[in-house]
Amino acid sequence: MELGEPDVSGRRSPVPMKGSEYDLKCDFVISAIGQDIELGSMTAEGQLKATRQNAIVASKESFETSIPGVFAGGDAITGPAVAIDAIAHGRMAAESIDDFLRTGKMEPRQKEFLSKKDSFGEIAESEFLPMAKIEKERMPELPVRERIQSLVEVETGFTEEQVFNETSRCLECGCSAYFDCALRKYATDFGVDLTKFLGDVRRLKIDKSHPLISLDPNKCISCGRCVRTCSEIVKVSALGFVYRGFKSVVKPSMEKRLLQTSCISCGNCIAACPTGAITEKLPFRKPGPWDSRNVESICSFCSLGCNMSYKVFYDHCFTVANVDETSHNKGYLCSKGRFGYRYMIDKDRLLTPIIKKKGGHRNATWDEAIDYAAQRLDAIIKAYGPESVAVFGSPRMTNEELYLLQKFVRAGLKTNNIGSFTNLLNGVEQDSLDDMFGVTVSTTTMDDLHKANVVLVINADISEENLIAELKVKSAQKRGSYLVTVNSSETALNKFADLWINSKRGTNTALLNMICKALIDRGLGDIDFIESRTEGFEELKMSVSNLDMGAVSETTGVEDEKIVQLCNLLASPDKNVIVMYNIDSLWEKSCDDLKAIGNLMMLTGRIGKPGNGIVILRDYANSQGLLDMGVDAKYLPGNIRFRDTARIKKLGTKWGVDLKSVFKPVDIKADMENDKIKALIIFGEDPLNEPSNLRFTGNADFLLVVDNFVTATAMEADVVLPASVPVETSGSYTACDRMVQTFAKVFEPKTGMENWQIICKLAGKLNIPLTFGSVNDIAEQIKEDNPAYRNIAPGTSWGKALFEKKFMTGNGKGKFSAAMIEALPVNLEKKPYLFTENYYNMKIKSKLAE
């Protein structure tokens, strides 16, 4: 339209602009001019009832009209009203129609219980004081001079920043626990009338000082579930009842802020709370409430393999929730399991391949990046041979990814340069029990803890490293187990220990050897077990024969009485004993601690018996699977070692490769330092987070990194490929006690490719035949190549009866081994070479420490 010529009064009326008409193809045209409802003859015979204002009469509960099976809502029944009313009517009517179509009749709909603040009185202005007042964003407009010269849209639209500013002005309406609140559900089920329960109202301050957890005592129903969880299960007692009678409320003791208490930020109180009194501070711009679906999965952090659930709101919009008590972790999670998922939704996550040429980085397509990587690798192999390439995998990759990676290296690249920087650079020994037991793995499971009379925790700060293991230990102690801790540090678990052996760092081998000697001298070894199932006992006796209690007490700093007390505990053949040892922890460790533990457990006949054995804890989700799949230069899949020539030949025949010429001892660390490694492929690890490690990677001609973020290592890489995260991955993890658990991906990868597909595609470009169509195909081949993984029931350990009748050695007997005493710790501190670990430490742990 445009303004026409002035009329006699001088006014100009709008008239159609010539040539401005256009056609719009539609299936329906709905006129929105005017608000009158025209029912025509629909009410003529009295079937459809209407009011004098011509509005349709319909049930307020079901929206069914006087004609059965006909429903109406919105302005048609109310007359002119706001759009949101019509939208609400549409949803409720749709639910009624669904009921009608399924049952053929219309039952009265149950009224949903809703609790609103204003039901308890007028909302005071003081409640809005903590909320910042943000000015309304003004829509940018074209300058007047430009407007009068064209028909271009005057309003140019908000910028992204303005959109976020404007939406953040909205006060959060609705409890974030709306869809999960048990109180609301039960009140709806029982038809509670809120007006019957109105009375005095307490208005309490909300504690939002904690970076992860929000406490709103106004929504607390004083059920005490969080208090009992915190005090009886976690045994932290950060929460309790404050005051008595009507004033009673759940709060941190002395009414402190949660951050000022002993809270360990495990978040199990969130899962225990049936209302919105304790909620997670979600890492989104708005806290919801949002409806969600739960997808059960496995925690991707430490080696306990805890069951958890992804609470999915939308595509790649999710949080983590506890599962029910039927899981092996009884539904509990630690801080990493509950809040560590946040790296997967971080805005800085890498989603596009990157190529570095002429010193600069630029984005690339998948094909371009992988083609370039393959060309560079091929040229290096042709120039220097396959031994010039080394490949590293993360202990948080799945079994399927790790198996495929090592097969790509050995069967494809024809080299044995495969490993993990996490183990290699920290000097974590993987083979301590290989000669003694035939394999270095846990000899019992975590679920056997409840059968133990004595639990010995050595070289492990499980409160910090494996919290759910600590909860299992506390649960066993509650049922009568005697807890012994052996460490030099004042750890949280020491407060609960029945006996704390406070040995000096690096002296535990001497302590354990002394206990072995004391038991031998007193004739308290299990002679039947030693004679029938072991060898080398005389060598053990000889190796400890010169030990003296006084000298060991001085070396270890442990009083004679404590050593004797521990000897007496272990001497009784009627007591079941489980030793928990963290192989990845370096603070307390001396080089032969695990061997000394192996000697002690064989000496007392506590291998292969229910309620007895060793649990070798690990720091990462698939540290055990990494070895089982052969991502270590010492092992092929199935724990095949260099001396197993028949098994090497058999596997090589299956793969169509001369594995004997490929699978041979290598020293990757020395080769990197001596510039023999010209190309590096690194999956999910960040060795250059420690700048001194540049001596290992800096002289390589080509570096390919596959990771979720642009890490310090990625910054030095020639090609960076974006890795998929656990919610975009299917596969399995093997826990520290050999329990194998599978999980399915929740979303399709944002990057467009899963990790196993990256390996296959790179292999294809190098003419290496890795023709797998799915994760299930890889899993089937794992079962073929690794007999231990065949016929495992979901959530059970491979080798369920491992060590029950024989050891994994050549002759089936355990072998005692002299444990060398070196009163020096292995290392001061273990370095995390995984970005996920550093992310948690930087983004979450640091906030808690502030």
Short mmCIF file of N, CA, C and O in Angstrom, two decimals, residues 111-121 123 173-178 181 183-185 187-188 192-195 197-198 201 203 218-221 275-276 289:
data_model
loop_
_atom_site.label_atom_id
_atom_site.label_comp_id
_atom_site.label_asym_id
_atom_site.label_seq_id
_atom_site.Cartn_x
_atom_site.Cartn_y
_atom_site.Cartn_z
N LYS A 111 -6.91 -33.35 37.76
CA LYS A 111 -6.38 -31.99 37.86
C LYS A 111 -4.96 -32.05 38.39
O LYS A 111 -4.69 -32.65 39.43
N GLU A 112 -4.06 -31.42 37.68
CA GLU A 112 -2.65 -31.44 38.05
C GLU A 112 -2.40 -30.49 39.23
O GLU A 112 -2.90 -29.37 39.25
N PHE A 113 -1.64 -30.99 40.20
CA PHE A 113 -1.35 -30.17 41.37
C PHE A 113 -0.24 -29.17 41.04
O PHE A 113 0.81 -29.53 40.52
N LEU A 114 -0.50 -27.91 41.33
CA LEU A 114 0.49 -26.86 41.11
C LEU A 114 0.59 -26.01 42.37
O LEU A 114 -0.43 -25.58 42.93
N SER A 115 1.80 -25.78 42.80
CA SER A 115 2.04 -24.92 43.96
C SER A 115 2.68 -23.63 43.47
O SER A 115 3.73 -23.67 42.83
N LYS A 116 2.04 -22.51 43.79
CA LYS A 116 2.56 -21.22 43.35
C LYS A 116 2.90 -20.36 44.56
O LYS A 116 2.24 -20.43 45.59
N LYS A 117 3.90 -19.54 44.41
CA LYS A 117 4.34 -18.70 45.52
C LYS A 117 3.24 -17.78 46.02
O LYS A 117 3.06 -17.59 47.22
N ASP A 118 2.50 -17.22 45.08
CA ASP A 118 1.49 -16.26 45.50
C ASP A 118 0.30 -16.91 46.20
O ASP A 118 -0.57 -16.23 46.73
N SER A 119 0.27 -18.25 46.20
CA SER A 119 -0.78 -18.94 46.96
C SER A 119 -0.55 -18.78 48.45
O SER A 119 -1.47 -18.94 49.26
N PHE A 120 0.67 -18.48 48.84
CA PHE A 120 1.02 -18.38 50.26
C PHE A 120 1.12 -16.92 50.73
O PHE A 120 1.68 -16.63 51.77
N GLY A 121 0.61 -16.01 49.92
CA GLY A 121 0.65 -14.61 50.29
C GLY A 121 1.35 -13.78 49.24
O GLY A 121 1.97 -14.30 48.31
N ILE A 123 3.96 -11.71 47.26
CA ILE A 123 5.40 -11.84 47.14
C ILE A 123 6.04 -10.49 47.47
O ILE A 123 5.76 -9.48 46.83
N CYS A 173 10.96 -18.70 36.01
CA CYS A 173 9.64 -19.05 36.52
C CYS A 173 9.49 -20.56 36.52
O CYS A 173 9.85 -21.23 35.56
N GLY A 174 9.00 -21.09 37.61
CA GLY A 174 8.81 -22.53 37.70
C GLY A 174 10.00 -23.20 38.33
O GLY A 174 11.14 -22.84 38.09
N CYS A 175 9.73 -24.18 39.15
CA CYS A 175 10.79 -24.93 39.83
C CYS A 175 11.54 -25.78 38.81
O CYS A 175 10.93 -26.44 37.97
N SER A 176 12.85 -25.80 38.90
CA SER A 176 13.65 -26.58 37.94
C SER A 176 13.42 -28.07 38.09
O SER A 176 13.77 -28.85 37.21
N ALA A 177 12.83 -28.47 39.23
CA ALA A 177 12.53 -29.88 39.46
C ALA A 177 11.08 -30.22 39.15
O ALA A 177 10.57 -31.25 39.58
N TYR A 178 10.42 -29.37 38.38
CA TYR A 178 8.99 -29.53 38.12
C TYR A 178 8.67 -30.93 37.59
O TYR A 178 7.70 -31.57 38.03
N CYS A 181 9.61 -33.72 40.51
CA CYS A 181 9.20 -33.55 41.90
C CYS A 181 8.23 -34.66 42.32
O CYS A 181 7.11 -34.76 41.80
N LEU A 183 6.83 -34.88 45.28
CA LEU A 183 5.74 -34.28 46.05
C LEU A 183 4.60 -33.84 45.13
O LEU A 183 3.43 -34.08 45.41
N ARG A 184 4.94 -33.20 44.02
CA ARG A 184 3.92 -32.76 43.07
C ARG A 184 3.18 -33.95 42.49
O ARG A 184 1.96 -33.92 42.31
N LYS A 185 3.93 -35.01 42.18
CA LYS A 185 3.31 -36.21 41.59
C LYS A 185 2.31 -36.83 42.57
O LYS A 185 1.17 -37.14 42.20
N ALA A 187 0.89 -35.41 45.16
CA ALA A 187 -0.21 -34.48 45.42
C ALA A 187 -1.24 -34.53 44.30
O ALA A 187 -2.44 -34.43 44.54
N THR A 188 -0.77 -34.72 43.07
CA THR A 188 -1.68 -34.88 41.93
C THR A 188 -2.45 -36.19 42.03
O THR A 188 -3.67 -36.24 41.86
N VAL A 192 -4.75 -33.52 46.05
CA VAL A 192 -4.57 -32.61 47.19
C VAL A 192 -5.10 -31.22 46.85
O VAL A 192 -4.82 -30.68 45.77
N ASP A 193 -5.84 -30.65 47.79
CA ASP A 193 -6.34 -29.28 47.66
C ASP A 193 -5.45 -28.40 48.53
O ASP A 193 -5.49 -28.46 49.77
N LEU A 194 -4.62 -27.57 47.89
CA LEU A 194 -3.64 -26.76 48.60
C LEU A 194 -4.28 -25.81 49.61
O LEU A 194 -3.72 -25.55 50.67
N THR A 195 -5.46 -25.33 49.31
CA THR A 195 -6.09 -24.33 50.18
C THR A 195 -6.38 -24.87 51.59
O THR A 195 -6.51 -24.10 52.54
N PHE A 197 -4.33 -26.55 53.33
CA PHE A 197 -3.10 -26.68 54.10
C PHE A 197 -2.35 -25.35 54.26
O PHE A 197 -1.19 -25.33 54.63
N LEU A 198 -3.02 -24.27 53.93
CA LEU A 198 -2.36 -22.97 54.04
C LEU A 198 -2.26 -22.56 55.51
O LEU A 198 -3.13 -22.86 56.32
N VAL A 201 3.87 -19.19 56.91
CA VAL A 201 4.84 -19.47 55.84
C VAL A 201 6.22 -18.98 56.26
O VAL A 201 6.35 -17.85 56.75
N ARG A 203 9.94 -17.89 55.01
CA ARG A 203 10.63 -17.44 53.81
C ARG A 203 12.12 -17.45 54.13
O ARG A 203 12.62 -16.60 54.87
N ASN A 218 13.11 -23.41 51.15
CA ASN A 218 11.67 -23.14 51.05
C ASN A 218 10.92 -24.32 50.44
O ASN A 218 9.71 -24.45 50.63
N LYS A 219 11.61 -25.14 49.69
CA LYS A 219 10.98 -26.28 49.03
C LYS A 219 11.24 -27.60 49.78
O LYS A 219 10.86 -28.66 49.31
N CYS A 220 11.91 -27.49 50.93
CA CYS A 220 12.26 -28.69 51.70
C CYS A 220 11.04 -29.23 52.43
O CYS A 220 10.27 -28.46 53.04
N ILE A 221 10.83 -30.55 52.41
CA ILE A 221 9.71 -31.17 53.11
C ILE A 221 10.19 -31.94 54.35
O ILE A 221 9.46 -32.73 54.93
N THR A 275 12.14 -33.23 46.01
CA THR A 275 11.55 -31.98 45.52
C THR A 275 12.65 -31.13 44.88
O THR A 275 13.69 -31.65 44.49
N GLY A 276 12.43 -29.84 44.80
CA GLY A 276 13.43 -28.95 44.22
C GLY A 276 14.26 -28.24 45.27
O GLY A 276 14.85 -27.19 44.99
N PRO A 289 12.21 -25.15 33.99
CA PRO A 289 12.21 -26.62 33.92
C PRO A 289 11.97 -27.16 32.51
O PRO A 289 11.26 -26.53 31.72
#
